[in-house]
CSV table of C-alpha atoms in Angstrom, one decimal:
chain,number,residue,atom,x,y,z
A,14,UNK,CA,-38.3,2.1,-21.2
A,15,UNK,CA,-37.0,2.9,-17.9
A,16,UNK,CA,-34.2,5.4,-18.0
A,17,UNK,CA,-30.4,4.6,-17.5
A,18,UNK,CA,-30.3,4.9,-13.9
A,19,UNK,CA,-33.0,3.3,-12.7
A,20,UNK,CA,-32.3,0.0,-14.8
A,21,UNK,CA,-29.1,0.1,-13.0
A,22,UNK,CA,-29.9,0.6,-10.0
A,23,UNK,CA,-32.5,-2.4,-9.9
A,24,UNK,CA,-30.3,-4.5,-12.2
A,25,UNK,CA,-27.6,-4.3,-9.4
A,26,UNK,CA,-30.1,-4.8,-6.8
A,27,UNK,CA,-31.0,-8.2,-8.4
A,28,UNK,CA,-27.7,-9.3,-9.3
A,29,UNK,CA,-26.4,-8.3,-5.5
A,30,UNK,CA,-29.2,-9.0,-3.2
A,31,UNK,CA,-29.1,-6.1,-1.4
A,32,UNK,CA,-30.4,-2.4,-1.8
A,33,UNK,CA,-27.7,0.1,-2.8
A,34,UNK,CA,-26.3,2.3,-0.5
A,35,UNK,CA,-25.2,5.2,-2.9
A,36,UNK,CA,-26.9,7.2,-5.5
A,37,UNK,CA,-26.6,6.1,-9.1
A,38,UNK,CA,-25.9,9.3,-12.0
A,39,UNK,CA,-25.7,7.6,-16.0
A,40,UNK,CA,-24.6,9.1,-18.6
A,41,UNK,CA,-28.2,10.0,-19.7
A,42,UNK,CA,-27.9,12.6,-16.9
A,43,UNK,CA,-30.8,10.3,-14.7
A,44,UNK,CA,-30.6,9.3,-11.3
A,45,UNK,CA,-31.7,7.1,-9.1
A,46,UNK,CA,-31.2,5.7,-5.6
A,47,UNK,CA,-30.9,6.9,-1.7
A,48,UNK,CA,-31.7,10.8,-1.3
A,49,UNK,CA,-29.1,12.7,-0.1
A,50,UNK,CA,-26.7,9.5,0.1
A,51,UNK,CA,-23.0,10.0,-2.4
A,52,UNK,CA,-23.5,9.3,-5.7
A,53,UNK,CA,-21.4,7.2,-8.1
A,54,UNK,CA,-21.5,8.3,-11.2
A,55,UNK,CA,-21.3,6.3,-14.6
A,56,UNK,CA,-19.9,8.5,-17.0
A,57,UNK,CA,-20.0,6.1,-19.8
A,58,UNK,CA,-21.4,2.7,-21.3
A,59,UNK,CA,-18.2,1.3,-21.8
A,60,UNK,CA,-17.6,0.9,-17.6
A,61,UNK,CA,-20.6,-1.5,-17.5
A,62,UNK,CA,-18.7,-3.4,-20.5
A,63,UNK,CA,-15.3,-3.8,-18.6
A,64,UNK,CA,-17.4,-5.4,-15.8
A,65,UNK,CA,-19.1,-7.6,-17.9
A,66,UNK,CA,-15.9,-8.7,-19.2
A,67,UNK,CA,-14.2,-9.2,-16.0
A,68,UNK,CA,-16.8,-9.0,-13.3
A,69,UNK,CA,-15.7,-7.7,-10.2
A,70,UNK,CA,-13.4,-5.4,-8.5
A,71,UNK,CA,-10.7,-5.9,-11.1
A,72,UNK,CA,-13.9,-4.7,-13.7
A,73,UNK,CA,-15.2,-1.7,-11.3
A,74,UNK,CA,-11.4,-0.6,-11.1
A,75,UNK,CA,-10.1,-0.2,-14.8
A,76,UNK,CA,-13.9,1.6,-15.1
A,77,UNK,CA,-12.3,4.1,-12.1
A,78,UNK,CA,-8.7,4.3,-13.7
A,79,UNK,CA,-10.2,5.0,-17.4
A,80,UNK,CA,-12.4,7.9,-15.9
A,81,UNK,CA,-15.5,5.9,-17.3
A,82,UNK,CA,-16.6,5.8,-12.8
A,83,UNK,CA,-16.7,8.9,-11.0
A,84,UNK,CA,-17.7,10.3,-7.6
A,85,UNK,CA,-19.6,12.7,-6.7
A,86,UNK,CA,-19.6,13.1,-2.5
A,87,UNK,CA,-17.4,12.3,0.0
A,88,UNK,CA,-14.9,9.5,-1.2
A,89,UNK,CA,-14.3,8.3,2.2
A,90,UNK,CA,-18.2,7.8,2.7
A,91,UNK,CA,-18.7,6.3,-0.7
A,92,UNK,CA,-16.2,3.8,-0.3
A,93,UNK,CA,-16.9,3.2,3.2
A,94,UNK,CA,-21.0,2.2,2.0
A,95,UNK,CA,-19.6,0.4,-0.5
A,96,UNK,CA,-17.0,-1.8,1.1
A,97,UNK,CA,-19.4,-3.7,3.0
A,98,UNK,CA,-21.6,-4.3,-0.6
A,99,UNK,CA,-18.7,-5.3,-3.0
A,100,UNK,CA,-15.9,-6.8,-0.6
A,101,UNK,CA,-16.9,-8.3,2.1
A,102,UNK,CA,-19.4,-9.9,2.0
A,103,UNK,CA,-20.2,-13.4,3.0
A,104,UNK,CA,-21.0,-15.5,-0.5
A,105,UNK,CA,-23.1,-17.4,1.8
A,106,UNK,CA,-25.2,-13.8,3.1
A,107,UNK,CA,-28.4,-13.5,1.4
A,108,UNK,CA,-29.5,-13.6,-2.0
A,109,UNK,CA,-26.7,-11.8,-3.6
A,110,UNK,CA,-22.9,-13.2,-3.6
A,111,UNK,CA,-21.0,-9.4,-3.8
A,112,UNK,CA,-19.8,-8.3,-7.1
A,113,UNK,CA,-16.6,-10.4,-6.6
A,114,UNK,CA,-18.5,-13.4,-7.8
A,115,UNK,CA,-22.1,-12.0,-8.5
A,116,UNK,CA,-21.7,-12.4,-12.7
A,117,UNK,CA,-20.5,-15.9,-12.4
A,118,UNK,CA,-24.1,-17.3,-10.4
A,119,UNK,CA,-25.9,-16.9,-13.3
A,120,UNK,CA,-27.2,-20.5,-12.4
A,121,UNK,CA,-30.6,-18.7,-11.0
A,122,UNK,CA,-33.2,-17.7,-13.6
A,123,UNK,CA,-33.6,-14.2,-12.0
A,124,UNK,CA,-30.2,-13.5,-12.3
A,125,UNK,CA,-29.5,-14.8,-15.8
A,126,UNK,CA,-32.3,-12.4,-16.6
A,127,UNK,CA,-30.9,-9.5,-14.6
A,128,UNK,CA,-27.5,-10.2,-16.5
A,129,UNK,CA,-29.3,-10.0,-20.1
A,130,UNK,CA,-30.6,-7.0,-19.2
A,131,UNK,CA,-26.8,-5.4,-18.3
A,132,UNK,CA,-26.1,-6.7,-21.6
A,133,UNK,CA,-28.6,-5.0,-23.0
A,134,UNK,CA,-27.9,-1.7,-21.1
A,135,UNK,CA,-23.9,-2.1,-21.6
A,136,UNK,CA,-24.0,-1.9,-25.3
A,137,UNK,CA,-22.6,-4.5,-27.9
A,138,UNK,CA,-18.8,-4.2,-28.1
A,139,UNK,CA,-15.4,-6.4,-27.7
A,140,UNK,CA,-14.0,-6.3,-24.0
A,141,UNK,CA,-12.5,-2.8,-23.7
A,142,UNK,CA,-8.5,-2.7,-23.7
A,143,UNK,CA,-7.0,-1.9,-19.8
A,144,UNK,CA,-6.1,1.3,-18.4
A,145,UNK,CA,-2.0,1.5,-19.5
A,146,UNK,CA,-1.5,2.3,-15.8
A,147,UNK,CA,-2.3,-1.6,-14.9
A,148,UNK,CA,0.5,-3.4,-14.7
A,149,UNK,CA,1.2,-6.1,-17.5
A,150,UNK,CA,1.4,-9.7,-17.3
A,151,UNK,CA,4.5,-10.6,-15.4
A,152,UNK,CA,7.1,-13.4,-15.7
A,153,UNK,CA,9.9,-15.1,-14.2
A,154,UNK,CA,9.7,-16.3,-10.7
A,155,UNK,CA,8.3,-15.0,-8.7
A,156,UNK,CA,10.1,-12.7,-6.3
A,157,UNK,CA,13.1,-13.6,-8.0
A,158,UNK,CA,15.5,-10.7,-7.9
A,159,UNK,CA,14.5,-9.5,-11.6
A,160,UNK,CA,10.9,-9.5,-11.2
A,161,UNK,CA,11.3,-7.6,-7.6
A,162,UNK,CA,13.4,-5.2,-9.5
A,163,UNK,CA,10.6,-4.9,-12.2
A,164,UNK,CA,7.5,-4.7,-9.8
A,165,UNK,CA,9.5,-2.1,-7.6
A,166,UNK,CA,9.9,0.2,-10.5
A,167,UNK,CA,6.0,-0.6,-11.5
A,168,UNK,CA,5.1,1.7,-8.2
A,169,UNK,CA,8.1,4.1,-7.4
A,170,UNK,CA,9.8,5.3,-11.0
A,171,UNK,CA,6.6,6.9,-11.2
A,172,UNK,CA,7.6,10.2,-10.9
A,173,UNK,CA,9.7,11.7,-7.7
A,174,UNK,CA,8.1,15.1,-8.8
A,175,UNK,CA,4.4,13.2,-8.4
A,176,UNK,CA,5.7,12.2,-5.0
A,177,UNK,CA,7.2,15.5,-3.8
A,178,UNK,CA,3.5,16.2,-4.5
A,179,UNK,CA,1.6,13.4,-2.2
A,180,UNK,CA,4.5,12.7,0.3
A,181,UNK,CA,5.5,16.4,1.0
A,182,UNK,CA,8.8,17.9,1.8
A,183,UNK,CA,9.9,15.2,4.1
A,184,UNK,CA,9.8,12.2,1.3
A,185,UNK,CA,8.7,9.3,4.0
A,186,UNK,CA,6.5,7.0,2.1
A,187,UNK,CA,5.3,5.1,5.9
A,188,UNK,CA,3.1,6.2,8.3
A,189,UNK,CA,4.1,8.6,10.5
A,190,UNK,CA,4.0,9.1,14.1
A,191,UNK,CA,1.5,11.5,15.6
A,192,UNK,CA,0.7,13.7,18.2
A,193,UNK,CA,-2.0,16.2,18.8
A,194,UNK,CA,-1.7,18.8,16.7
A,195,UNK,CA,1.3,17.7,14.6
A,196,UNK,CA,1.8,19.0,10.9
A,197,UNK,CA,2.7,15.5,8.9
A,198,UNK,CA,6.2,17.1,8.8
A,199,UNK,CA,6.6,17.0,12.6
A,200,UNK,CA,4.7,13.5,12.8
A,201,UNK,CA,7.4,12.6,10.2
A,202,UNK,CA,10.4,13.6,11.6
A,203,UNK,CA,8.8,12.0,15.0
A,204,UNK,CA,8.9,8.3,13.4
A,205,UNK,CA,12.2,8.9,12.0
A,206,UNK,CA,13.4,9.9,15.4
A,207,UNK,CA,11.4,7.0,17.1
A,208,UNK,CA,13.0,4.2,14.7
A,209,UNK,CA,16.5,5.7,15.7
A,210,UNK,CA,15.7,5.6,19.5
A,211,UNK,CA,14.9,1.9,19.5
A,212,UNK,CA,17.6,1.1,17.3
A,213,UNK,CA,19.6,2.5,20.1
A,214,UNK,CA,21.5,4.7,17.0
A,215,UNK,CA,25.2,6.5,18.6
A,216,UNK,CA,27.6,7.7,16.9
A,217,UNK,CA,30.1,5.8,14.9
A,218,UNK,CA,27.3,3.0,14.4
A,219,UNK,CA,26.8,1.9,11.1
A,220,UNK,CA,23.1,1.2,9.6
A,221,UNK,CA,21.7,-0.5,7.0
A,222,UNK,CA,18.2,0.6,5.8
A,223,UNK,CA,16.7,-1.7,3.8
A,224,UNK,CA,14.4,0.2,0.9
A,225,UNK,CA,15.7,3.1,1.8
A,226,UNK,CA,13.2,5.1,-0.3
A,227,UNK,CA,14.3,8.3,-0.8
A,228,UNK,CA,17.1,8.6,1.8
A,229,UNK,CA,14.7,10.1,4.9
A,230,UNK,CA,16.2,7.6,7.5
A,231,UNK,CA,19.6,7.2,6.4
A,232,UNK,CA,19.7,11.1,6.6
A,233,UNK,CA,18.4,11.8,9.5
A,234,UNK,CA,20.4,9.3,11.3
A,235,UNK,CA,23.5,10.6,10.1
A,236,UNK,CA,22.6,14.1,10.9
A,237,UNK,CA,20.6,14.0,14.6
A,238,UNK,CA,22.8,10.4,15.4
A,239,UNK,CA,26.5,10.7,13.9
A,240,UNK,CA,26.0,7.4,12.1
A,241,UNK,CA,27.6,5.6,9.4
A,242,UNK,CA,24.7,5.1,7.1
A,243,UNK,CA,24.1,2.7,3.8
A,244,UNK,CA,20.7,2.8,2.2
A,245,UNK,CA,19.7,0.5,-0.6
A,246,UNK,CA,16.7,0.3,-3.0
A,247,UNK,CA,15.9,-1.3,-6.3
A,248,UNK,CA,14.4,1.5,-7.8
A,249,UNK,CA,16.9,4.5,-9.4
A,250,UNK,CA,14.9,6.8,-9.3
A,251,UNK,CA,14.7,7.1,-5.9
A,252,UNK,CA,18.4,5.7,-5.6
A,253,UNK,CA,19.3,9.0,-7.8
A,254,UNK,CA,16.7,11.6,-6.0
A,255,UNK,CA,18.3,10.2,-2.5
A,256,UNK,CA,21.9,10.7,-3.8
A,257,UNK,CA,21.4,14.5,-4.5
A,258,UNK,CA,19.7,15.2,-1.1
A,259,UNK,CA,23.2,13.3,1.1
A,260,UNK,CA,24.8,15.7,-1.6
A,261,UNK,CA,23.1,18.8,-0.8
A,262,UNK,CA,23.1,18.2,3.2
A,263,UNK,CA,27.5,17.5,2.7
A,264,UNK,CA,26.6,14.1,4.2
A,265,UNK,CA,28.6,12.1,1.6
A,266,UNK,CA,31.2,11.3,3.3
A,267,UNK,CA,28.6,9.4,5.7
A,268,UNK,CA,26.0,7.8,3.8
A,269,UNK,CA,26.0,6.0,0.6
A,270,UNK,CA,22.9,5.1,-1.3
A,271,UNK,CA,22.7,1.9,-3.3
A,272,UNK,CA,20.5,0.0,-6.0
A,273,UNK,CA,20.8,-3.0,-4.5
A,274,UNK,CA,18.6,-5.8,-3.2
A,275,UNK,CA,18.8,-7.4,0.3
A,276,UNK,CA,19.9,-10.7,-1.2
A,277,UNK,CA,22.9,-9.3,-2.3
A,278,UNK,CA,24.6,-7.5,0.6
A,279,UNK,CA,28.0,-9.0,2.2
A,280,UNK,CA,29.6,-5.8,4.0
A,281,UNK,CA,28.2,-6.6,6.9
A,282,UNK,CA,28.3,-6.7,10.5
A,283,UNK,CA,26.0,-3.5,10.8
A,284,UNK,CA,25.0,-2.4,14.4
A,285,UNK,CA,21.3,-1.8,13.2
A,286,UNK,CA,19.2,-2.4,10.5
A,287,UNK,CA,16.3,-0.6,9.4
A,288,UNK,CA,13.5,-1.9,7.2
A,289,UNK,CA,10.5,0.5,7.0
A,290,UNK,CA,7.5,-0.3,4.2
A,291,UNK,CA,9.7,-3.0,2.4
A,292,UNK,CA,9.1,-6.5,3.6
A,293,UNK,CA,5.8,-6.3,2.3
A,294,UNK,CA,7.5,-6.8,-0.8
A,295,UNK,CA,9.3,-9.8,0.1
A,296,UNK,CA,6.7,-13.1,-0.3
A,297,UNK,CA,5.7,-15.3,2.0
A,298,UNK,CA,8.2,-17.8,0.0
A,299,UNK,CA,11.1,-15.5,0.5
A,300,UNK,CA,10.1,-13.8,4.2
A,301,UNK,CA,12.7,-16.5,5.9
A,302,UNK,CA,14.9,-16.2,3.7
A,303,UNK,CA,14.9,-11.8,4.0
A,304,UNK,CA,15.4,-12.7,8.1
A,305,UNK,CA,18.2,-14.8,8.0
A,306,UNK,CA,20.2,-12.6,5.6
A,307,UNK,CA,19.3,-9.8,7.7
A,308,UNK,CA,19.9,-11.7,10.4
A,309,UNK,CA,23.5,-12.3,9.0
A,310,UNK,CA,24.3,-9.0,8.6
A,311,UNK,CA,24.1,-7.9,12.1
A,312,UNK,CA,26.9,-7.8,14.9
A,313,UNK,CA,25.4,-10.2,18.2
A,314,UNK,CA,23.6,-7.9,20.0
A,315,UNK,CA,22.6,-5.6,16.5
A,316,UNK,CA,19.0,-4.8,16.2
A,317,UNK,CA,16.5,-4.8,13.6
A,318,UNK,CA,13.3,-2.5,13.5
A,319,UNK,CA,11.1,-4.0,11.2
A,320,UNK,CA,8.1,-1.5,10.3
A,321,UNK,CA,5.1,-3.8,8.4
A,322,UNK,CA,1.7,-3.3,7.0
A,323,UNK,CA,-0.3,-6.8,8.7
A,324,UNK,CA,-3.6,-8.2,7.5
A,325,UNK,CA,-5.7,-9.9,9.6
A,326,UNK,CA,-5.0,-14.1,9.7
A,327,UNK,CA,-7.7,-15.7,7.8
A,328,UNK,CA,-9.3,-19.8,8.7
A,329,UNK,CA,-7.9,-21.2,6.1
A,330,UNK,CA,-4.6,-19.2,5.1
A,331,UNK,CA,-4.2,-21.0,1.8
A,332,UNK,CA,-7.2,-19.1,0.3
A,333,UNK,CA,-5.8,-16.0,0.9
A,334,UNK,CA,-4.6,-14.1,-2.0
A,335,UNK,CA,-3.8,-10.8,-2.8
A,336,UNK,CA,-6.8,-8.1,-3.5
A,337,UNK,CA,-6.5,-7.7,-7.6
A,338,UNK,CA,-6.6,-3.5,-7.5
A,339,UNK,CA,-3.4,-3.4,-5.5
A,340,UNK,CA,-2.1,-6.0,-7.3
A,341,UNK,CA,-2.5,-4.8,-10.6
A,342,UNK,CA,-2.1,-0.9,-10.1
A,343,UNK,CA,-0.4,0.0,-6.9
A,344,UNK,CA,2.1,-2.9,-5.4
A,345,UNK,CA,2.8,-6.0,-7.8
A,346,UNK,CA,3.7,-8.8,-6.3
A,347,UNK,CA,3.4,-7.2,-3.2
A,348,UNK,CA,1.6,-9.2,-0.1
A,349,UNK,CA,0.6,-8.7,3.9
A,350,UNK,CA,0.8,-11.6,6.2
A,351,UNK,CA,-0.3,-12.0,9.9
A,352,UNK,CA,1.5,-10.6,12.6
A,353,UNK,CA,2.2,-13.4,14.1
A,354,UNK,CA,3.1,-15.1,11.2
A,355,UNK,CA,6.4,-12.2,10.7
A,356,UNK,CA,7.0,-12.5,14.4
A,357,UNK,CA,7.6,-16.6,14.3
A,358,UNK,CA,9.8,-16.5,10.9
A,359,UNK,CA,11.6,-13.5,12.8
A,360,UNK,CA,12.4,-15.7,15.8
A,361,UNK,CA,12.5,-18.7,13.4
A,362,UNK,CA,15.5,-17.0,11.4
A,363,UNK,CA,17.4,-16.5,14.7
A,364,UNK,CA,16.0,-13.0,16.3
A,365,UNK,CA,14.9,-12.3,19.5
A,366,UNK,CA,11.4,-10.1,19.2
A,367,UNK,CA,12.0,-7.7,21.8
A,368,UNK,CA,9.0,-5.4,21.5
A,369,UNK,CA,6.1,-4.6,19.1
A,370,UNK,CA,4.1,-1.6,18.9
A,371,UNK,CA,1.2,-1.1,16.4
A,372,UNK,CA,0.7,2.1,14.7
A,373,UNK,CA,-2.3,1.4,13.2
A,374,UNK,CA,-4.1,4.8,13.9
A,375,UNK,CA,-1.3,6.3,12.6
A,376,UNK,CA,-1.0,4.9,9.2
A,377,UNK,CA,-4.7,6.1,8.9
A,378,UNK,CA,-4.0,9.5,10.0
A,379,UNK,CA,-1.1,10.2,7.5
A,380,UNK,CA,-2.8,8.4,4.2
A,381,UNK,CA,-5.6,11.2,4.9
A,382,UNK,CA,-3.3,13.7,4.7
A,383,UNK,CA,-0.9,12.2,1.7
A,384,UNK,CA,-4.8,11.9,0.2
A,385,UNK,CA,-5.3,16.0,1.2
A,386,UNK,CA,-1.9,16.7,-0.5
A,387,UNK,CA,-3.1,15.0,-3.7
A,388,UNK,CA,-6.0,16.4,-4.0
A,389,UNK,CA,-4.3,20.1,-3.6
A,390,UNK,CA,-1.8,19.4,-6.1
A,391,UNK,CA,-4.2,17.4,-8.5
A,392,UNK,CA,-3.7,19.1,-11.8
A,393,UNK,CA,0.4,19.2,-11.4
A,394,UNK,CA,0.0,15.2,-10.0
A,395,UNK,CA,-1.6,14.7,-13.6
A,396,UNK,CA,0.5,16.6,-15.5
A,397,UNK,CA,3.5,14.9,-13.8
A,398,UNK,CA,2.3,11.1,-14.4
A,399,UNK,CA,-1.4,10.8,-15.9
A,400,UNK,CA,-5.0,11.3,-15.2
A,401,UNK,CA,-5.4,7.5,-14.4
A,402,UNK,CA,-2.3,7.0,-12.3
A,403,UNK,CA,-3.6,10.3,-10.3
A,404,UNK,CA,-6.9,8.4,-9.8
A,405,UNK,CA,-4.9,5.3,-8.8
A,406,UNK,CA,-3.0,6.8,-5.9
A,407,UNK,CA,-6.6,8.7,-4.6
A,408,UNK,CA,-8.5,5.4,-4.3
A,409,UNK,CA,-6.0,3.5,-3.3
A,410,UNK,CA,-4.7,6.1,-0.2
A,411,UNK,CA,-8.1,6.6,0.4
A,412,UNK,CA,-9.4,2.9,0.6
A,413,UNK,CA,-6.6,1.8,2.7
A,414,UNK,CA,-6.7,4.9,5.2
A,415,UNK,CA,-10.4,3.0,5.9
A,416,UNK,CA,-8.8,-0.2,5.7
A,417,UNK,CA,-6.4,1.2,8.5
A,418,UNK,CA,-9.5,2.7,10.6
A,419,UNK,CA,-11.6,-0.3,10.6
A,420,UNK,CA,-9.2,-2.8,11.6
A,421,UNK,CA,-8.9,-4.7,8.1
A,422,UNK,CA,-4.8,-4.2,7.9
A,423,UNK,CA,-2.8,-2.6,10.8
A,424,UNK,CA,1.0,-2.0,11.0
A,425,UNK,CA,3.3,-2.8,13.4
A,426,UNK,CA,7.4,-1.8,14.6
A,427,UNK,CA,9.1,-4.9,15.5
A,428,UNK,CA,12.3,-4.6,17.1
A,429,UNK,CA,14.7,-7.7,17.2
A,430,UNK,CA,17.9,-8.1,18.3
A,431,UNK,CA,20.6,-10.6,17.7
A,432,UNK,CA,20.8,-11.5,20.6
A,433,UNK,CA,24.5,-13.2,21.3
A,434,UNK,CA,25.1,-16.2,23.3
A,435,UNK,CA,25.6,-15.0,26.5
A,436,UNK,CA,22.2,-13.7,26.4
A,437,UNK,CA,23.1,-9.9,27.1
A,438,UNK,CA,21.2,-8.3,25.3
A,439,UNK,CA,22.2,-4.1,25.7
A,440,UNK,CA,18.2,-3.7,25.7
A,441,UNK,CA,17.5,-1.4,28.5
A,442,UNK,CA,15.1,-3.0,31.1
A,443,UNK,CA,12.5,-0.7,30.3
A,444,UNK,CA,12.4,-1.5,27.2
A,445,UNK,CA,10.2,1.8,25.7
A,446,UNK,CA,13.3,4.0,27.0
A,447,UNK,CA,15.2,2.3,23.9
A,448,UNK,CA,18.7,3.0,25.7
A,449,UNK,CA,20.7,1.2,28.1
């Protein structure tokens, strides 16, 4: 009988159609596959069972999370090969169908056959319980204000210790804003800097940034621009950390940090609002209803700077749905929707898109570097939240820094105003000076 490996190898071939592009390592200690190319290594039977069981990427993750899938090689290349293999490809390319629907086309002789044999190789056994790092079955509406609370706390009350880890000193969970030979500090501070520009920030303004994180923005817009700053977020953990750092910088008596959702806000008129990383949080049922309330909550001629991860608009944008990893270990709920698609319910809710910039590169450049700081601070990352929540954050930084490089997602600062009746805008009339 063929060793481990080399079943595997061919069995996959068969069931995808294709030739493997990585090495395969079992826990026989065989090999087979591409010299020279990455290997992924299957450290145990039981990661063939949870694809068997739910065939796929949902399978192939939990296998990763668990430890049972390993590594060995450049992750970036690995996943790079492999993304073409298991995501996206065409069901109508080829023999194969990807691994996304590969187990369900068992229609074909050859492939019933080739999925008898995984059987066979997988070991008898009931479907193996999920990684406790997946996120359970949720209820309630969805992106009501409870289950947004809930799926919030799912990805940040993770730790602030594990993120003081990934994020560094500056605790800016976006992509920053780089230069040649910046240190992800100084890119940091530059995007911090660049959101308070366009917002035309002076003092005696008052902001309102809208998941507020860890207080970054409200900070450094009451220390470098004099303003009166409110910051809210559903998630106390970071509401807490934030708290002690306007404490420890004497800056109480100009920013306040809430747990609070957008929804529920009535102090306004604000001069600016700023919402960095959260409106992919919002819904596509709930994104006009997020623009009119912030909308509502700025003076005429306010302005919003609306910072957004973007996929790429699909034929047929019923069929899109949300990938399953990130869905069920890194952002519940969460989902992306086509530029386009933010700028029209911006302009539908009442704004006046003034400028977009895309900083696609960017996001790329600091997700390698929140990947670097992970991997230098591994063992304190697991001790601080898990071995499987560790693994989480790598693939997932990791997968969408390529995402970010290949032109799959991109992310864009969109910068409305409300503008009054009399058209006046206070935009200067070139508009990348941000001041009037």
């Amino acid at each position: 009988m063929a060793d481990a490996a080399q079943r595997l190898t061919a069995l996959a071939e068969e069931l995808l159609g294709a030739p493997l592009p990585v090495r395969i390592r079992t826990w026989d200690g065989t090999e087979a596959g591409p010299p020279g190319a990455p290997t992924l290594v299957v450290r145990h039977r039981r990661a063939l069972r949870r694809v068997l069981w739910q065939p796929g990427e949902l399978g192939l993750v939990r296998a990763w999370v668990a430890g049972e899938l390993a590594i060995d090689g450049d992750l970036y290349e690995t996943l790079d090969r492999l993304a073409g293999l298991f995501w996206e490809r065409s069901p109508a390319a080829g023999k194969g169908r990807g691994a996304l629907t590969a187990i369900a086309a068992l229609r074909d002789p050859a492939l019933r056959a080739a999925a008898r044999d995984l059987i066979s190789l997988a070991g008898p056994g009931l479907p193996p319980v999920p990684p406790r790092e997946e996120a359970r079955r949720r209820s309630g509406v969805l992106h009501s204000q409870r289950r947004d609370k809930a799926a919030i706390s799912h990805h940040y009350d993770v730790g602030n210790d594990f993120y003081e880890r990934v994020l560094g000193p500056s605790m800016v969970y976006s992509c920053a804003y780089w230069e040649e030979g910046s240190t992800l500090e100084a890119a940091q501070r530059a995007k911090l800097d660049l959101v308070c520009r366009k917002l035309g920030l002076g003092p005696a303004d008052r902001l309102l940034d809208v998941g507020c994180g860890w207080g970054s923005m409200v900070l450094h817009a009451a220390r470098e621009y004099g303003v009166r700053a409110t910051g809210i977020t559903l998630s106390a953990e970071q509401a807490a950390y934030a708290r002690k750092r306007v404490a420890d910088e004497g800056l109480t008596d100009r920013v306040e940090i809430r747990v609070q959702d957008y929804r529920t806000v009535n102090d306004g008129p604000y001069d600016a609002i700023s919402s960095i990383g959260m409106a992919e949080h919002v819904g596509s049922a709930r994104y006009l209803e997020y623009a009119r309330s912030l909308h509502s909550l700025l003076k005429p001629g306010g302005r919003l700077l609306n910072h957004q991860i973007a996929r790429r608009p699909v034929t047929n944008e019923e069929s899109y749905h949300v990938d399953a990893f990130i869905d069920r270990y890194v952002f519940p709920d969460g989902e992306l929707a086509p530029l386009g698609r933010t700028v029209s319910l911006l302009e539908e809710s009442g704004f006046e898109v003034r400028d977009v910039e895309s900083l696609r590169e960017h996001y790329a450049l600091t997700l390698r570097r929140w990947v670097d700081n992970l991997e230098t601070h591994w063992a304190e990352a697991v001790r601080l939240t898990s071995p499987g929540r560790a693994r989480v954050w790598k693939l997932y930084m990791a997968a969408s820094a390529l995402s970010f490089e290949r032109n799959r997602i991109g992310v864009n600062q969109v910068l409305a105003a409300r503008t009054p009746a009399s058209g006046a805008s206070a935009l200067p009339l070139r508009t990348r000076d941000w001041r009037p």
